[in-house]
PDB file of C-alpha atoms in Angstrom:
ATOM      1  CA  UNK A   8      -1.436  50.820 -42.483  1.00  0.00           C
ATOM      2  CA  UNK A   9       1.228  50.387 -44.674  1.00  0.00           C
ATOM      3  CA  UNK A  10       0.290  53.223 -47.581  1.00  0.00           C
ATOM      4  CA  UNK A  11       2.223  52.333 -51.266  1.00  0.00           C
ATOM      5  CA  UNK A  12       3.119  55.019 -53.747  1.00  0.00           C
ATOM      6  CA  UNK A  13       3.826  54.504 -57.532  1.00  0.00           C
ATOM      7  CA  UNK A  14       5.454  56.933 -60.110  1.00  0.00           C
ATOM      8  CA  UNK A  15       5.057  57.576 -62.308  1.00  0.00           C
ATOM      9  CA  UNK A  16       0.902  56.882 -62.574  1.00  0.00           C
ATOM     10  CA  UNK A  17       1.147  57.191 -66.341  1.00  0.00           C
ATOM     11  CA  UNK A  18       3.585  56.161 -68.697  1.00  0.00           C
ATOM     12  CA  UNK A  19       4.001  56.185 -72.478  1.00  0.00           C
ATOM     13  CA  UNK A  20       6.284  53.841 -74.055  1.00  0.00           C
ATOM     14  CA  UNK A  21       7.448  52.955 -77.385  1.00  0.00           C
ATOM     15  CA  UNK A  22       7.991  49.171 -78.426  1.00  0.00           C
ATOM     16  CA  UNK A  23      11.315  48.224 -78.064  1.00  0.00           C
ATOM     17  CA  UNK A  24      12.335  50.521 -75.657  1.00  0.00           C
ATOM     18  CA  UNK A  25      12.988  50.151 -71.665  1.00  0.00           C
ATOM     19  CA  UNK A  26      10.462  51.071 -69.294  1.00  0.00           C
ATOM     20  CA  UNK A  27      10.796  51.378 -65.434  1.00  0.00           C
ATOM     21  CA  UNK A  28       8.118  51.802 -62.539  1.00  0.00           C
ATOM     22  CA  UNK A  29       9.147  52.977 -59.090  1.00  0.00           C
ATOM     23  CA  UNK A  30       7.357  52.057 -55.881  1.00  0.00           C
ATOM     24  CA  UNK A  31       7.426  53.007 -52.380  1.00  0.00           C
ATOM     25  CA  UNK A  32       6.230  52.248 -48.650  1.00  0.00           C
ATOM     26  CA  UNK A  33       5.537  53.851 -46.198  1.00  0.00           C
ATOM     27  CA  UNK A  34       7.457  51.053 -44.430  1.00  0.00           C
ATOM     28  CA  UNK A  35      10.234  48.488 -44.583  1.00  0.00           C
ATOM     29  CA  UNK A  36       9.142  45.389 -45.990  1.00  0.00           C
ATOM     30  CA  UNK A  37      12.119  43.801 -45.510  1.00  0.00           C
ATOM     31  CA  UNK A  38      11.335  39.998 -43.828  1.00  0.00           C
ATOM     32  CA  UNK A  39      13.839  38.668 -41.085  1.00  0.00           C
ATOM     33  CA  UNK A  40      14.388  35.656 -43.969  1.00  0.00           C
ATOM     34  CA  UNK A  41      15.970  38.444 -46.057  1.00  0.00           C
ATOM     35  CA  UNK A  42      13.227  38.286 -48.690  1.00  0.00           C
ATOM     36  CA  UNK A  43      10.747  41.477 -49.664  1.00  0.00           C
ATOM     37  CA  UNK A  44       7.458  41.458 -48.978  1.00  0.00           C
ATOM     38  CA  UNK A  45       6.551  42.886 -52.277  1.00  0.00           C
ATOM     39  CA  UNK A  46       4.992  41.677 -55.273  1.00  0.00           C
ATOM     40  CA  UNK A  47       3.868  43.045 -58.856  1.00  0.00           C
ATOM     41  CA  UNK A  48       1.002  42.697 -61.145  1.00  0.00           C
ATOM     42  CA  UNK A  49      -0.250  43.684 -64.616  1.00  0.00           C
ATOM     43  CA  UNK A  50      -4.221  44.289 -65.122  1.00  0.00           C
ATOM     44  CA  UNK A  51      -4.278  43.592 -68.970  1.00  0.00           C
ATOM     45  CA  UNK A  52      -7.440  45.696 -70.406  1.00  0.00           C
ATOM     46  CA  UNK A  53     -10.696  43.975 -69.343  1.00  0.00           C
ATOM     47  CA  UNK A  54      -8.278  41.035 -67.375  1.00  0.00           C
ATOM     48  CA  UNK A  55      -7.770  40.178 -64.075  1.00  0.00           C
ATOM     49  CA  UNK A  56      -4.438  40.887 -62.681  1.00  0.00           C
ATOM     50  CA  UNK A  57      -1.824  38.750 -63.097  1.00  0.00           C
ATOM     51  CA  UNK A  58       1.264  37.833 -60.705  1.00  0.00           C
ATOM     52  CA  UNK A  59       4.593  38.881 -62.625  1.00  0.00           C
ATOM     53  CA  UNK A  60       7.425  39.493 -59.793  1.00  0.00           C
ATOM     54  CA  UNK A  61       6.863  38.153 -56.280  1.00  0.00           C
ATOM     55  CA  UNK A  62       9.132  38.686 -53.241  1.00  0.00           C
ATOM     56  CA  UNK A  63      10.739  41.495 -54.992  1.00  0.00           C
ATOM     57  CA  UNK A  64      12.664  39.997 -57.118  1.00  0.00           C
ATOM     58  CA  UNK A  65      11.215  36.664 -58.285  1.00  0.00           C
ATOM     59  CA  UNK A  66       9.678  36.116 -61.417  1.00  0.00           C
ATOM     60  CA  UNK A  67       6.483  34.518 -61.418  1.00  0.00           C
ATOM     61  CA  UNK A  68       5.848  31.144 -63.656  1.00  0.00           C
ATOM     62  CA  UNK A  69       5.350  32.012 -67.500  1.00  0.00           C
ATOM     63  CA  UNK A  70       6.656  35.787 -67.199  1.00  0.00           C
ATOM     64  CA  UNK A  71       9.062  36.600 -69.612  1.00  0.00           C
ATOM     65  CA  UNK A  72      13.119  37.612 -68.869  1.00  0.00           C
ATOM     66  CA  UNK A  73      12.019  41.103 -69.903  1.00  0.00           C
ATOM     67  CA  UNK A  74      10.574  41.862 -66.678  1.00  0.00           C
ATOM     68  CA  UNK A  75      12.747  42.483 -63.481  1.00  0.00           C
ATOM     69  CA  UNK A  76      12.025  43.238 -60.297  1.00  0.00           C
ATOM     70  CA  UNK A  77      14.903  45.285 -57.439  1.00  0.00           C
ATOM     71  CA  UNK A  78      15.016  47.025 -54.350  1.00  0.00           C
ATOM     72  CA  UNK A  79      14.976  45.821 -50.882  1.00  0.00           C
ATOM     73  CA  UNK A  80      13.194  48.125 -47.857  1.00  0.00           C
ATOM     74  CA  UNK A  81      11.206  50.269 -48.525  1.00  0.00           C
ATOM     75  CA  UNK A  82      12.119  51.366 -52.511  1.00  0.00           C
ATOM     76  CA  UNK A  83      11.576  48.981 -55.229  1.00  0.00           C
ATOM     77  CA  UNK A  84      11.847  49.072 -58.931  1.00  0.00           C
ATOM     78  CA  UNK A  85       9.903  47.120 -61.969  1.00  0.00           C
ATOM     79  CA  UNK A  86      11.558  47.152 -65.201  1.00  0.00           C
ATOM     80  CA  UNK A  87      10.782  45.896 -68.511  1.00  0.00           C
ATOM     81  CA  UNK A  88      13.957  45.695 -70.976  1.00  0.00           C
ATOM     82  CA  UNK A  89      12.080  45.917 -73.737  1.00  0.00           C
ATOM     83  CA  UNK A  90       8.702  46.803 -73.988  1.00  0.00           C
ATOM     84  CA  UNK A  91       6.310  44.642 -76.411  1.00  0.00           C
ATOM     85  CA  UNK A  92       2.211  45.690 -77.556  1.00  0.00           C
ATOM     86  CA  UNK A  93       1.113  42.736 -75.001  1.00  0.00           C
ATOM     87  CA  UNK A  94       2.671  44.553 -72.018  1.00  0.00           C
ATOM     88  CA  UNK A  95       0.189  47.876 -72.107  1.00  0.00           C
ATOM     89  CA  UNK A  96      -1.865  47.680 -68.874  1.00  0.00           C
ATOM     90  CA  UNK A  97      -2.349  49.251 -65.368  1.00  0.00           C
ATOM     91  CA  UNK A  98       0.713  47.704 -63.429  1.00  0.00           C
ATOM     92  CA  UNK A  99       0.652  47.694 -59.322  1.00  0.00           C
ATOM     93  CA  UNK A 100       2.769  46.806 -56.663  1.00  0.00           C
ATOM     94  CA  UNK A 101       1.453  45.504 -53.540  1.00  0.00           C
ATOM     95  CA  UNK A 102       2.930  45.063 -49.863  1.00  0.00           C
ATOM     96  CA  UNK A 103       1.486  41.709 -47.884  1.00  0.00           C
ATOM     97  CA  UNK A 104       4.432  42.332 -44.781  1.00  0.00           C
ATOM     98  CA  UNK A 105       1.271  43.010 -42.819  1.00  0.00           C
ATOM     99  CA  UNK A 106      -2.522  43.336 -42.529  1.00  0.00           C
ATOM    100  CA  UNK A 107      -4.499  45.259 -44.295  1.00  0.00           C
ATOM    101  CA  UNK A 108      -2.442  43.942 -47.213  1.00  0.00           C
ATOM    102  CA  UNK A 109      -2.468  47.358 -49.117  1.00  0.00           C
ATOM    103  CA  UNK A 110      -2.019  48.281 -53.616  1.00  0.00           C
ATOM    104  CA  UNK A 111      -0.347  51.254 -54.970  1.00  0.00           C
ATOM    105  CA  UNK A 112      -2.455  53.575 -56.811  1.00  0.00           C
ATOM    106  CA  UNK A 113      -1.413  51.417 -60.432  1.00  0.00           C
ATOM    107  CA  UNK A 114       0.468  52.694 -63.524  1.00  0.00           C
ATOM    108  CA  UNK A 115      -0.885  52.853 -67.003  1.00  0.00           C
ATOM    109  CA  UNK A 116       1.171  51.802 -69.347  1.00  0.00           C
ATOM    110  CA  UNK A 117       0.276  52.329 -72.908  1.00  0.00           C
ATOM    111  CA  UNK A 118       1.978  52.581 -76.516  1.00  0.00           C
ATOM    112  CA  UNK A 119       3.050  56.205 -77.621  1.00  0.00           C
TER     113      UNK A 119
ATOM    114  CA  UNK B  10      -5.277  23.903 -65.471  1.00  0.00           C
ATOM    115  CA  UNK B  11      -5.053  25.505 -61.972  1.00  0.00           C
ATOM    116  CA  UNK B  12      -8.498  27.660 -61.935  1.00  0.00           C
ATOM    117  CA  UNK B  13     -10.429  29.976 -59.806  1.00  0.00           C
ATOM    118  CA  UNK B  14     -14.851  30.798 -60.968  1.00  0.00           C
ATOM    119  CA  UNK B  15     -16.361  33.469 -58.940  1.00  0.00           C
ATOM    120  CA  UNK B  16     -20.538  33.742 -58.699  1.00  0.00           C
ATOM    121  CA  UNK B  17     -22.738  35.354 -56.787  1.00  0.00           C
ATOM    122  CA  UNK B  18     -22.605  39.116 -57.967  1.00  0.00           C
ATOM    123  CA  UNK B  19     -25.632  41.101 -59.073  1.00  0.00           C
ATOM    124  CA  UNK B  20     -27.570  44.067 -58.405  1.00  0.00           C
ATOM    125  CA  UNK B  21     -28.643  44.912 -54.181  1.00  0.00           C
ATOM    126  CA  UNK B  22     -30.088  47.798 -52.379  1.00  0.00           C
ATOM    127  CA  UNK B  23     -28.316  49.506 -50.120  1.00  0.00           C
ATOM    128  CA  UNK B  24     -27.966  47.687 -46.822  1.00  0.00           C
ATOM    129  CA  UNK B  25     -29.133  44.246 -48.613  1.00  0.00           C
ATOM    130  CA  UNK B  26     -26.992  41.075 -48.361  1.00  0.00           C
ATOM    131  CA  UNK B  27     -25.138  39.194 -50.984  1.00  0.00           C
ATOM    132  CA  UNK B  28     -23.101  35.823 -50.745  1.00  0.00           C
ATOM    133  CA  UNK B  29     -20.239  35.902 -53.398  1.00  0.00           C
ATOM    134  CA  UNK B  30     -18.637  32.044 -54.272  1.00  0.00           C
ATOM    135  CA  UNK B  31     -15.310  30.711 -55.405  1.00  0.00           C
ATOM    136  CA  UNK B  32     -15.072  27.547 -56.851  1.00  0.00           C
ATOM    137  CA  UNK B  33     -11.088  26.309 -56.630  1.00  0.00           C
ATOM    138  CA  UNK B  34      -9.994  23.093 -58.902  1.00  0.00           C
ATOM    139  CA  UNK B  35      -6.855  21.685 -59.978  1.00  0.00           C
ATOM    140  CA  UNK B  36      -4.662  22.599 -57.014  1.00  0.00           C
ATOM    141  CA  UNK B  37      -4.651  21.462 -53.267  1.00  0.00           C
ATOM    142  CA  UNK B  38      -6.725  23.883 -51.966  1.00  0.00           C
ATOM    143  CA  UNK B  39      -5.782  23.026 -47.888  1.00  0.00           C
ATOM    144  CA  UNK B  40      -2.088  24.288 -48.771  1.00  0.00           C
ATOM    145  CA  UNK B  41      -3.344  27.965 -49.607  1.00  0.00           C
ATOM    146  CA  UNK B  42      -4.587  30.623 -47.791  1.00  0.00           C
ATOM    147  CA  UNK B  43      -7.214  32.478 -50.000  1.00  0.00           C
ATOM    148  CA  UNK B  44      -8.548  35.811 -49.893  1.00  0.00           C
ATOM    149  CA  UNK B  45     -10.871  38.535 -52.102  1.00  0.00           C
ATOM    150  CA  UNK B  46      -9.783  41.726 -53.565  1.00  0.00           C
ATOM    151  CA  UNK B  47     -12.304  44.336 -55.442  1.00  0.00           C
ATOM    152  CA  UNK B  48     -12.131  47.032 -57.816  1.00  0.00           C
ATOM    153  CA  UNK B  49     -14.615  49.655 -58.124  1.00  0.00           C
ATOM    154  CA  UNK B  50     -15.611  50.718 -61.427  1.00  0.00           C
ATOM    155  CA  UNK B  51     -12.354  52.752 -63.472  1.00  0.00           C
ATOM    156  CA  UNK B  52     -10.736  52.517 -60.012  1.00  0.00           C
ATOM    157  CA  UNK B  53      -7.255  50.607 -58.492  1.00  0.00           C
ATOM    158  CA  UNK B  54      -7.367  47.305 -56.508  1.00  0.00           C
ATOM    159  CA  UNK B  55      -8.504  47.008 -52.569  1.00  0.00           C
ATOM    160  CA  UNK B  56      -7.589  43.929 -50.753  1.00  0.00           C
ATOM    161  CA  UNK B  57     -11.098  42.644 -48.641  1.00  0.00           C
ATOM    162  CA  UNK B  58      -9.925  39.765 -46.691  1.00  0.00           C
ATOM    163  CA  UNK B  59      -7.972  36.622 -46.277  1.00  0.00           C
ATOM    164  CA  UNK B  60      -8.292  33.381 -44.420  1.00  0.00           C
ATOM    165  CA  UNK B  61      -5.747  30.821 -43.862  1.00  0.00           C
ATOM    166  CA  UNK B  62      -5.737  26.832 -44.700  1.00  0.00           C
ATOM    167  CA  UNK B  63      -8.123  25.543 -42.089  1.00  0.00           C
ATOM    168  CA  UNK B  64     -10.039  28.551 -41.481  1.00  0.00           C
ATOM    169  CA  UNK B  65      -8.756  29.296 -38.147  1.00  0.00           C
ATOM    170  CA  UNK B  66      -8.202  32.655 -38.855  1.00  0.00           C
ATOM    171  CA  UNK B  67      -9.868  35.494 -41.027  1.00  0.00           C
ATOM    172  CA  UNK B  68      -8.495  39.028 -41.915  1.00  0.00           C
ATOM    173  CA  UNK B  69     -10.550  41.696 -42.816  1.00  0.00           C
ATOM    174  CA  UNK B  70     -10.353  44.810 -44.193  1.00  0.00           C
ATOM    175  CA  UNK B  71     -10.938  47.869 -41.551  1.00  0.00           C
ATOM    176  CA  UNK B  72     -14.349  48.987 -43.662  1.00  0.00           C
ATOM    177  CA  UNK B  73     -15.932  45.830 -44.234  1.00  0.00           C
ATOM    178  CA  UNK B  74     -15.241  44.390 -40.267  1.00  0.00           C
ATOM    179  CA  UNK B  75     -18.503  43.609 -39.018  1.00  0.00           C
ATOM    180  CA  UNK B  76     -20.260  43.194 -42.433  1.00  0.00           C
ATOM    181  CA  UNK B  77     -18.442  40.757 -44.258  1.00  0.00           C
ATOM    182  CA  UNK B  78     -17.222  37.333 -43.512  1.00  0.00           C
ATOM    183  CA  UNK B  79     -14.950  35.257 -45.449  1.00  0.00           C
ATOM    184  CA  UNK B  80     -14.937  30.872 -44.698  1.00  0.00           C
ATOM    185  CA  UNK B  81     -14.166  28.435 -46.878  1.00  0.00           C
ATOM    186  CA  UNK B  82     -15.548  24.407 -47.888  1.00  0.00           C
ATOM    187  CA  UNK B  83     -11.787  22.125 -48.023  1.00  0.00           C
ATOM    188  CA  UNK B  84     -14.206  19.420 -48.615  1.00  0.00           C
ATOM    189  CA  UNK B  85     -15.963  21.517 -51.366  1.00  0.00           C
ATOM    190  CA  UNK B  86     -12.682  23.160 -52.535  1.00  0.00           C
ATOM    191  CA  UNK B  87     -14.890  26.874 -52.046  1.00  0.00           C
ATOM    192  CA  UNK B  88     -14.571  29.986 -50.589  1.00  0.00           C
ATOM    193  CA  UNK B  89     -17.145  32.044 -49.617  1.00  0.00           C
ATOM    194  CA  UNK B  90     -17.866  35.754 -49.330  1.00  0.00           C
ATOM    195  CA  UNK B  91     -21.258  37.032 -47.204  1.00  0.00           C
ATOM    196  CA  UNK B  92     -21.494  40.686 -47.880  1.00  0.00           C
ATOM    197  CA  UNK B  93     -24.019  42.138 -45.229  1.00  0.00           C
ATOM    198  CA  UNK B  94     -25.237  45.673 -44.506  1.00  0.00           C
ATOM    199  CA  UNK B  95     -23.736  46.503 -48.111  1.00  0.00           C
ATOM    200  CA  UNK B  96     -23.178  49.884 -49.121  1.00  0.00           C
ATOM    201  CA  UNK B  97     -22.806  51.948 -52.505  1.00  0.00           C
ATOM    202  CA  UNK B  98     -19.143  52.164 -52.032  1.00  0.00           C
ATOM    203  CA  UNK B  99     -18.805  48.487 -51.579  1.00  0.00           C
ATOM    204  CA  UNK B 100     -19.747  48.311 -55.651  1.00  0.00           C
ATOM    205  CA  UNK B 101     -17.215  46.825 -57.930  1.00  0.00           C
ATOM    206  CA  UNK B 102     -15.321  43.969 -59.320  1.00  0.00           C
ATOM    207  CA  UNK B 103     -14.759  41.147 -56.394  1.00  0.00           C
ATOM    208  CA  UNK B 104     -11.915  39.063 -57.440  1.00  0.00           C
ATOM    209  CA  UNK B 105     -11.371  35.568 -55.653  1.00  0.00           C
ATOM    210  CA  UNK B 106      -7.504  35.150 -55.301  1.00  0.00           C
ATOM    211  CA  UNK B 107      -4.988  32.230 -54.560  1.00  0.00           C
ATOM    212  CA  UNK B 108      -2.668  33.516 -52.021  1.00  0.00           C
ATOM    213  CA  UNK B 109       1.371  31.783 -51.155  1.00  0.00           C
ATOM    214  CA  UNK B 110       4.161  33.303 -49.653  1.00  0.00           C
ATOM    215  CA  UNK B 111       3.098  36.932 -49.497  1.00  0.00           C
ATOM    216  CA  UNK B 112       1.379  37.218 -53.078  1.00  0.00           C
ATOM    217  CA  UNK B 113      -1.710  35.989 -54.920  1.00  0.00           C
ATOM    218  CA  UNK B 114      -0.262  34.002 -57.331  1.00  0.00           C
ATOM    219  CA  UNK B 115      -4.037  32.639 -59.098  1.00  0.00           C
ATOM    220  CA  UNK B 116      -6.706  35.200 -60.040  1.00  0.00           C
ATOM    221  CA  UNK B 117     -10.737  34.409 -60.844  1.00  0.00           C
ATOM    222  CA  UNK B 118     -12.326  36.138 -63.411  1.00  0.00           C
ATOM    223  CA  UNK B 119     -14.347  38.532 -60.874  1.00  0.00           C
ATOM    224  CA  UNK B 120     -17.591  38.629 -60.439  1.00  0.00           C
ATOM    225  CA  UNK B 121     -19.638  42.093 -60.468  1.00  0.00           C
ATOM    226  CA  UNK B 122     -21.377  43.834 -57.157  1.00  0.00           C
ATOM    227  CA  UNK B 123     -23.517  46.672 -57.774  1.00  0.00           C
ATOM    228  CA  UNK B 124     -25.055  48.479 -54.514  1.00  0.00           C
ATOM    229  CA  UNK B 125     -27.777  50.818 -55.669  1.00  0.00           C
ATOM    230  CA  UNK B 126     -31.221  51.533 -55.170  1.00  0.00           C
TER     231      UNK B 126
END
């Protein structure tokens, strides 16, 4: 099984600033199309998740410029340019190269 | 609006059965594959299983092989979930998802499973 690591699991922000999740696998999910088998979501308090960045780098419909997805392989990065109140949450990144289709662990996000 | 309802969750012994719905509208559901993800109470998220367009083919997480089965209604626009032989650690949150392109792009609400005598 692919296994997916986030860091860090917690993170404080303050409004206005940047913030900046990392996540890993445990192996390349790098597609022979050139695209990243890699997506991110935010889990809003008492929500379901939400798609925000798909195939690494793509911004789902709706999301807003401040979020960004990078990284190709095996290291990938979500960033937020700015953060806003709305965006506190548990965020995760998941791999679906292969089955099972496995989560990281999540990252809380909340306001300082 | 595009929209995924879960039902079916509630309260089961250990080693009881449950049979967990998803009700799909406002999209064409025989271009999707679809698939369930949990949560257990305060915990992360734990893809279950998938099944493509026609329901040729099913994927199933390792722990719930044998016990679960995912199919799905294209005439009904419905996916289904039959939980057998349950177990306390399959409690949580069972999410019915919209999945495209390596991502689940539409979420349900979740409906709640709670395994406990």
């Amino acid at each position: 099984d692919i296994v997916m690591t986030q860091s860090p699991l917690s993170l404080p922000v303050t409004p206005g600033e940047p913030a900046s999740i990392s996540c890993r696998s445990s192996q390349s999910l790098l597609r022979s199309d050139g695209y990243n088998s890699l997506s991110w979501y935010l889990q809003k308090p008492g929500h379901s998740p939400q798609l925000l960045i798909y195939l690494g780098s793509n911004r789902a419909s709706g999301v807003p410029d401040r979020f960004s997805g990078s990284g190709s392989g095996t290291d990938f990065t979500l960033k937020i340019s700015r953060v806003e109140a709305e965006d506190v949450g548990v965020y995760y990144c998941m791999q679906a190269l292969q089955s099972p289709i496995t989560f990281g662990p999540g990252t809380k996000v909340d306001i300082k | 609006e595009v929209q995924l309802v879960e039902s079916g969750g509630g309260l089961v012994q250990p080693g009881g059965s449950l049979r967990l719905s998803c009700a799909a509208s406002e999209f064409t559901f025989t271009n999707y594959w679809m698939g369930w993800v949990r949560q257990a109470p305060g915990k992360g998220l734990e893809w279950v299983a998938n099944v493509v367009e026609d329901g040729s083919r099913k994927f199933y997480l390792d722990s719930v092989k044998g016990r679960f089965t995912i199919s799905r209604d294209n005439g009904k626009n419905s996916v289904d979930l039959q939980m057998n032989s349950l177990r306390p650690e399959d409690s949580g949150l069972y999410y019915c998802a919209r999945a495209t392109d390596a991502r689940y792009d539409v979420w349900g609400q979740g409906t709640l499973v709670t395994v406990s005598s």
